[in-house]
Tab-separated table of C-alpha atoms and ligand atoms in Angstrom:
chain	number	residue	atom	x	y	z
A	17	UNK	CA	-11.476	-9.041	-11.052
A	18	UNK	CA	-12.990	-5.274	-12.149
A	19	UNK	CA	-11.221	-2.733	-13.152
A	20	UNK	CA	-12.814	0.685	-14.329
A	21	UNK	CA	-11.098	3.469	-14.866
A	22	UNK	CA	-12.720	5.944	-12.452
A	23	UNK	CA	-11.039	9.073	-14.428
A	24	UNK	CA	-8.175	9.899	-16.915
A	25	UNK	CA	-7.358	13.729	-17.028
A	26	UNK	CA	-4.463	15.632	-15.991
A	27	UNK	CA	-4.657	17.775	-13.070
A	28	UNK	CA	-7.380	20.672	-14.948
A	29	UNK	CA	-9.484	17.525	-15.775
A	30	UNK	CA	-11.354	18.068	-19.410
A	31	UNK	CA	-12.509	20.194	-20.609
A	32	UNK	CA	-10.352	22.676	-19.373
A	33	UNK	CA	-12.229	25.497	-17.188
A	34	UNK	CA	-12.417	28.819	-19.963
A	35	UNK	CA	-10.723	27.077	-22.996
A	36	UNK	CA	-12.250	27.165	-25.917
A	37	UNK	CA	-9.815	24.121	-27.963
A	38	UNK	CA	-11.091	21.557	-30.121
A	39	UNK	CA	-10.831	19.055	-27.399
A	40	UNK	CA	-12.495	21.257	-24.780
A	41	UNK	CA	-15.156	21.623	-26.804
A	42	UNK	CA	-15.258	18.580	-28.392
A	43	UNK	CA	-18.813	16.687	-28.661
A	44	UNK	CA	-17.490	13.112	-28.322
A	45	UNK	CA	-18.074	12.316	-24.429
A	46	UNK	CA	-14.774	10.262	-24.295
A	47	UNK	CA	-12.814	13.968	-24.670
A	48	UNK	CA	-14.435	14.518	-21.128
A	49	UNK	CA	-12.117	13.392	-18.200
A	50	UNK	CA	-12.356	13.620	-14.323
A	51	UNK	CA	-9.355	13.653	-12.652
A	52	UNK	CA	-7.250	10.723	-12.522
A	53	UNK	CA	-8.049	7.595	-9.849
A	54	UNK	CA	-8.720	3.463	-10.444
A	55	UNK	CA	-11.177	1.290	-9.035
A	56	UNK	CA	-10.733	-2.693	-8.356
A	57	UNK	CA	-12.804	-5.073	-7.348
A	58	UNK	CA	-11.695	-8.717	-6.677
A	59	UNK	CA	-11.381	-11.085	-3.284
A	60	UNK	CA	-15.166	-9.211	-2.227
A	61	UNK	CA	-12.911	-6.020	-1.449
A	62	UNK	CA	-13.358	-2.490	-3.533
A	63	UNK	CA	-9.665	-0.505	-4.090
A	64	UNK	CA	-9.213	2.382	-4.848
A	65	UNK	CA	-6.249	3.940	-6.538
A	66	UNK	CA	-6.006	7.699	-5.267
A	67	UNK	CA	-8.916	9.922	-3.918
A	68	UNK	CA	-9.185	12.268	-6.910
A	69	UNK	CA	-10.599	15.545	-6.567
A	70	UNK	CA	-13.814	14.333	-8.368
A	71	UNK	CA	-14.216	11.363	-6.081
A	72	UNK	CA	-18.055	11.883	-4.583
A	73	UNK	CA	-19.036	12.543	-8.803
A	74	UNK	CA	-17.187	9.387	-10.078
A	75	UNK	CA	-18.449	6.837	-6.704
A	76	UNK	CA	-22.031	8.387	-7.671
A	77	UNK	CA	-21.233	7.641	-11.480
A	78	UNK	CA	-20.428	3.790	-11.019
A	79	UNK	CA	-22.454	3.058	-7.703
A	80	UNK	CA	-20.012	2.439	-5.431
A	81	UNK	CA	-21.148	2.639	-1.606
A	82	UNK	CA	-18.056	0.783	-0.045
A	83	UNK	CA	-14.239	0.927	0.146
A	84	UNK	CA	-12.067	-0.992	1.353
A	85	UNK	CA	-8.666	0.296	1.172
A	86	UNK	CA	-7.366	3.641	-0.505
A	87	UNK	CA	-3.504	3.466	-2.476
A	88	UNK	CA	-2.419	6.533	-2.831
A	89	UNK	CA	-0.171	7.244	-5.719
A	90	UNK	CA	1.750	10.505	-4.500
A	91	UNK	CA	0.177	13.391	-2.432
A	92	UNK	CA	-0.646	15.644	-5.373
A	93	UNK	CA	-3.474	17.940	-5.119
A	94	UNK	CA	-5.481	16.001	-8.192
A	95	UNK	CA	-4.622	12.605	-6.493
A	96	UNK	CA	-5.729	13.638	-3.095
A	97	UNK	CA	-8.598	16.482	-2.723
A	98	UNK	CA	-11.376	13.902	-2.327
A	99	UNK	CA	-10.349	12.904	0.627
A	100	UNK	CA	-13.079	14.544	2.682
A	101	UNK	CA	-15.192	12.222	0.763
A	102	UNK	CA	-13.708	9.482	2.536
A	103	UNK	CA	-15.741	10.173	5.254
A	104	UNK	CA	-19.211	9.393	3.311
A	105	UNK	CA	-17.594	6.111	2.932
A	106	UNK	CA	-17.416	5.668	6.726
A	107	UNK	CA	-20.697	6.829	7.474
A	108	UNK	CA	-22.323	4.251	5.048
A	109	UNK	CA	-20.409	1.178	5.972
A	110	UNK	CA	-19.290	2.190	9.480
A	111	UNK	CA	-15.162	1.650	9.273
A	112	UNK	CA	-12.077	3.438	9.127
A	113	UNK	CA	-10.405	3.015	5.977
A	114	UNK	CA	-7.131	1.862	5.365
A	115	UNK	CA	-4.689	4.400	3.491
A	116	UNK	CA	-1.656	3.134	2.159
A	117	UNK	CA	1.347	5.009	0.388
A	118	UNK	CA	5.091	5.807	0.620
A	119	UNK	CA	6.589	7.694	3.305
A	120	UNK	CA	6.719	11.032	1.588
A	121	UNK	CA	2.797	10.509	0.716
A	122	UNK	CA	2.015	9.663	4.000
A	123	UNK	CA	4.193	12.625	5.703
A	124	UNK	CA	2.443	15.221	3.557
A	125	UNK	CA	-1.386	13.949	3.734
A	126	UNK	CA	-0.925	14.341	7.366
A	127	UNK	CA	0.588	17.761	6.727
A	128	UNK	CA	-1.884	18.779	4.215
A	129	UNK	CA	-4.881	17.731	5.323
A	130	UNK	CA	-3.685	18.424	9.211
A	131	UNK	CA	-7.487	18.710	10.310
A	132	UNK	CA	-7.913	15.094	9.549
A	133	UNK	CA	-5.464	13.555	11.594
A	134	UNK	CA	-5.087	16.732	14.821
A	135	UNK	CA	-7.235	13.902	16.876
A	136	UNK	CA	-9.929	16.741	17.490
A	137	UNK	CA	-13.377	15.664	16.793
A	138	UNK	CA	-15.773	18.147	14.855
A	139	UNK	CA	-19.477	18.207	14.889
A	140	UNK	CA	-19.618	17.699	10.714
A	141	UNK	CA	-17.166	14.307	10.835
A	142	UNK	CA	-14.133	14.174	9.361
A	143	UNK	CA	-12.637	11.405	7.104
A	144	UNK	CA	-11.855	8.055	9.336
A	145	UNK	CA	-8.591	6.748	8.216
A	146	UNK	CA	-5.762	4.717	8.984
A	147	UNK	CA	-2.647	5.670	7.304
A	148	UNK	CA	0.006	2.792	6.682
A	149	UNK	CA	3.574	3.278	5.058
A	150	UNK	CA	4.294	0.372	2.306
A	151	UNK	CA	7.979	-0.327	0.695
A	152	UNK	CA	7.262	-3.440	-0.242
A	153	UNK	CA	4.893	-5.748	-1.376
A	154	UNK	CA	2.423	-6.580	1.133
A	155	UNK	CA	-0.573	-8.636	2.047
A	156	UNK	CA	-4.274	-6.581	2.001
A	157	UNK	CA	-7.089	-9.441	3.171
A	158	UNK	CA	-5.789	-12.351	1.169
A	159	UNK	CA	-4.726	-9.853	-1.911
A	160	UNK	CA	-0.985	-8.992	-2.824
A	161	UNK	CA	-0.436	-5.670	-3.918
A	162	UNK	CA	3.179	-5.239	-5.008
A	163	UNK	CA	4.435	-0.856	-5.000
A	164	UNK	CA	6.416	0.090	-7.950
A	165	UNK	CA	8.458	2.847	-7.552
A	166	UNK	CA	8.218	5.497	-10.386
A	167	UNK	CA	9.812	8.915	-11.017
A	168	UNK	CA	7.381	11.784	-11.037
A	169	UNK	CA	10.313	14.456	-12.098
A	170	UNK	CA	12.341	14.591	-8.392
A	171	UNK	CA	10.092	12.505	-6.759
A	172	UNK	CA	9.798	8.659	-6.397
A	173	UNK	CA	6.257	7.996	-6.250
A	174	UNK	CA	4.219	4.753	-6.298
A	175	UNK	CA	2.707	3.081	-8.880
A	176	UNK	CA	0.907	-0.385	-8.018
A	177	UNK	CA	0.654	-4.079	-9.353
A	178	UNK	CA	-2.296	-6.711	-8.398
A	179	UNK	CA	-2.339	-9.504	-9.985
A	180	UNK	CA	-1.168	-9.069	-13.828
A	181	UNK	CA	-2.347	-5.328	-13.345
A	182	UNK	CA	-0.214	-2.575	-12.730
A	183	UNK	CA	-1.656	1.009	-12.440
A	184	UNK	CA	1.860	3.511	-13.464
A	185	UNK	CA	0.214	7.136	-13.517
A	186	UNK	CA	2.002	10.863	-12.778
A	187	UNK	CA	5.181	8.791	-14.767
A	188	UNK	CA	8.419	10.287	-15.959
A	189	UNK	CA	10.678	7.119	-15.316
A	190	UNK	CA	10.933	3.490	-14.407
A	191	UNK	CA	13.782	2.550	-12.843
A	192	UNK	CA	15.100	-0.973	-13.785
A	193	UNK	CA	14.334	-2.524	-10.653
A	194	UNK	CA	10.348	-1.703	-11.262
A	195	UNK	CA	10.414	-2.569	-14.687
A	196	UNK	CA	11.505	-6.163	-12.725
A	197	UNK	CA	8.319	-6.108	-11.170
A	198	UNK	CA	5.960	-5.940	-14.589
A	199	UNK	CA	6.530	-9.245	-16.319
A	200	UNK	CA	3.693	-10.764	-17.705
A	201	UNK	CA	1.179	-8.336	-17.142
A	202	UNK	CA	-2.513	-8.722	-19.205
A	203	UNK	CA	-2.595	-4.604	-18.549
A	204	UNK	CA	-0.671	-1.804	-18.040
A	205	UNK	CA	-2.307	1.461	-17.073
A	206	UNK	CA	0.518	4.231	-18.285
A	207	UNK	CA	0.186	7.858	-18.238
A	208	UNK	CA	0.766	9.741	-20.807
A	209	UNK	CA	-0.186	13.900	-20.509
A	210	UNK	CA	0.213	14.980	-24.235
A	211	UNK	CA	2.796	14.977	-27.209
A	212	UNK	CA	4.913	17.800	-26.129
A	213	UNK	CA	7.741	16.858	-23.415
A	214	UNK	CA	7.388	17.514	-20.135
A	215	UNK	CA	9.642	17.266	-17.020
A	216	UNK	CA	7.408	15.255	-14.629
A	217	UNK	CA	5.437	13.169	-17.088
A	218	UNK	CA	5.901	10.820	-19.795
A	219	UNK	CA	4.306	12.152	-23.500
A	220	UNK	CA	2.948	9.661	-25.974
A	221	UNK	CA	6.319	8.814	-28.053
A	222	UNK	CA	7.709	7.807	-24.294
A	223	UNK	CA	4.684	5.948	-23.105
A	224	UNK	CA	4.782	3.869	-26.297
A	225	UNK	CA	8.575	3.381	-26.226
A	226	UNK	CA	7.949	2.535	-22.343
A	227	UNK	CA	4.954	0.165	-23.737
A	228	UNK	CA	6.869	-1.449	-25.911
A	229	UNK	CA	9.347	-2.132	-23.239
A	230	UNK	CA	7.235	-3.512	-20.654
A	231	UNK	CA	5.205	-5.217	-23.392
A	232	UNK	CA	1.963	-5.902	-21.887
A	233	UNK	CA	-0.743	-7.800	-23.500
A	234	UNK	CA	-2.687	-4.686	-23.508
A	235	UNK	CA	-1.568	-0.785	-22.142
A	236	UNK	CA	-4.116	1.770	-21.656
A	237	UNK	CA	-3.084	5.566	-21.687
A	238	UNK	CA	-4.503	7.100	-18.740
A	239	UNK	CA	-3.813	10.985	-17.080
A	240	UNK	CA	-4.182	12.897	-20.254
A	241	UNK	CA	-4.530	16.415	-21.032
A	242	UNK	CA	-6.650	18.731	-23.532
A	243	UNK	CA	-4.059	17.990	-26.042
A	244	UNK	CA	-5.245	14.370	-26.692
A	245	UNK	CA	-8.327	14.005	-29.131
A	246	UNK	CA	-9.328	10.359	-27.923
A	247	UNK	CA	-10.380	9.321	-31.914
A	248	UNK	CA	-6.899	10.907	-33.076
A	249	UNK	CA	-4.619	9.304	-30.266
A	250	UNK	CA	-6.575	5.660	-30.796
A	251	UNK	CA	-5.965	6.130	-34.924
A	252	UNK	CA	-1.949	6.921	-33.889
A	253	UNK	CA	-1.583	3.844	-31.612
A	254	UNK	CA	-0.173	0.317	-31.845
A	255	UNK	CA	-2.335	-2.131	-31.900
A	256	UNK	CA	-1.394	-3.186	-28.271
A	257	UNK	CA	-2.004	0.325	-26.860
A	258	UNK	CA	-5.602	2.678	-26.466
A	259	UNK	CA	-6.334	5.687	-24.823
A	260	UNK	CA	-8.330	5.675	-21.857
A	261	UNK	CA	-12.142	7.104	-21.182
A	262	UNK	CA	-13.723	8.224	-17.947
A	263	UNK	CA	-15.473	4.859	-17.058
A	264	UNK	CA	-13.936	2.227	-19.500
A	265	UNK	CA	-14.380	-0.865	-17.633
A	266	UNK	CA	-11.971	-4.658	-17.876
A	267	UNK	CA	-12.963	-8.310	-16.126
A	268	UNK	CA	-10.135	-10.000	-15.773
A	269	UNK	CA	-9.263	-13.201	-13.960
A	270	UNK	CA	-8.569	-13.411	-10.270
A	271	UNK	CA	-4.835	-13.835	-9.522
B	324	LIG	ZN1	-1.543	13.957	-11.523
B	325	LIG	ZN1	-8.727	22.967	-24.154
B	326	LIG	ZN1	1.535	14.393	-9.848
């Protein structure tokens, strides 16, 4: 099973357009971050965790020609705006690709991106997709991919477990009945914006307090902001815990 971590900024990505920080102008590449998504590979399928905004870059980046299925996280604009890119995807491998998220997700891509789904064809081609509503954990092709419900300030949103992965981004809470859901895990991908609070994410102290909780054999900091030096955060971190870079890659075992 392959993981790589497609992207790991915040919504701005990094560097920041017109900022002039340390960070933004930092020369080490891993202080450069596309918008936040996840790609797996195991069973022969290709998943992929939210179409970010910087989805056609990052599938040209890592040479991938086919998906499978798309989990969407929550309908934010930095989880979602690649979706037109979908439609490459099609072309090449001539399918419609399944969509999964909660209902709220679901509701507003179809809002959002209404010319997608008005049934009216257009001479350019628009994304093929099917979109499915998941509560619970259900069966994709052989795999089992479990939804963990998160807080994202108000909103419940979805992270997602496969295998003894779970990908928790966009997180300000974990309800008791998700934390449940990730025993045992080899790797926990966490979010974790910058060191100042904020209401609809986690910052490092709570990522690492979360971390400690969920006590994976390894957690990965992933949807980070201009803040976060990557040398700096990876000096500050338990030995259990790294910060993520656009493209850092994991082989695990099959489940
Ligand atoms: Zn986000
Ligand atoms: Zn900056
Ligand atoms: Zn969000």
């Amino acid at each position: 099973m392959k993981v790589i971590i497609l992207g790991c900024a915040t919504s701005t990505g990094v560097p920041i357009i017109g900022c002039n920080c340390p960070v933004c102008t930092s020369d080490n590449p891993k202080n450069e971050r596309t918008r936040c998504s996840l790609f797996i590979r195991l069973g022969g399928k290709n998943i992929l965790i939210d179409s970010s905004t910087d989805l056609r870059f990052q599938a040209l980046e890592h040479n991938i020609t086919r998906l499978d299925a798309v989990l969407y996280t929550h309908s934010h604009a930095d989880h979602t705006h690649g979706i037109d890119d979908l439609r490459t995807f099609n072309f090449v491998n001539n399918m419609v690709i399944p969509c999964y998220g909660n209902l709220r997700t679901i509701t507003n891509l179809k809002k959002n991106f209404g010319y997608i789904f008005d049934g009216v064809s257009s001479a350019g081609g628009k994304p093929r997709l099917e979109l499915n509503v998941v509560e619970r954990a259900f069966d994709f092709e052989g795999i089992k991919i479990i939804p963990i419900e998160i807080h994202h300030a108000r909103w419940m949103i979805l992270g997602y477990r496969i295998g003894n992965v779970a990908y928790l981004t966009d997180c300000s809470g974990i309800p008791d009945g998700s934390l449940e859901k990730l025993k045992g895990l080899e790797l926990l991908i966490l979010s974790a914006l910058r060191y100042r609070e904020h209401p609809a994410h986690f910052n490092v102290d709570q990522a690492v307090e979360m971390t400690q909780r969920i006590n994976p054999k390894l957690a990965v900091f992933t949807h980070m902001g201009h803040e976060i030096d990557y040398d700096t955060l990876l000096s500050e971190l338990p030995d259990n815990i790294v910060p993520a870079y656009d493209g850092m890659e994991f082989e695990l075992d099959e489940p």
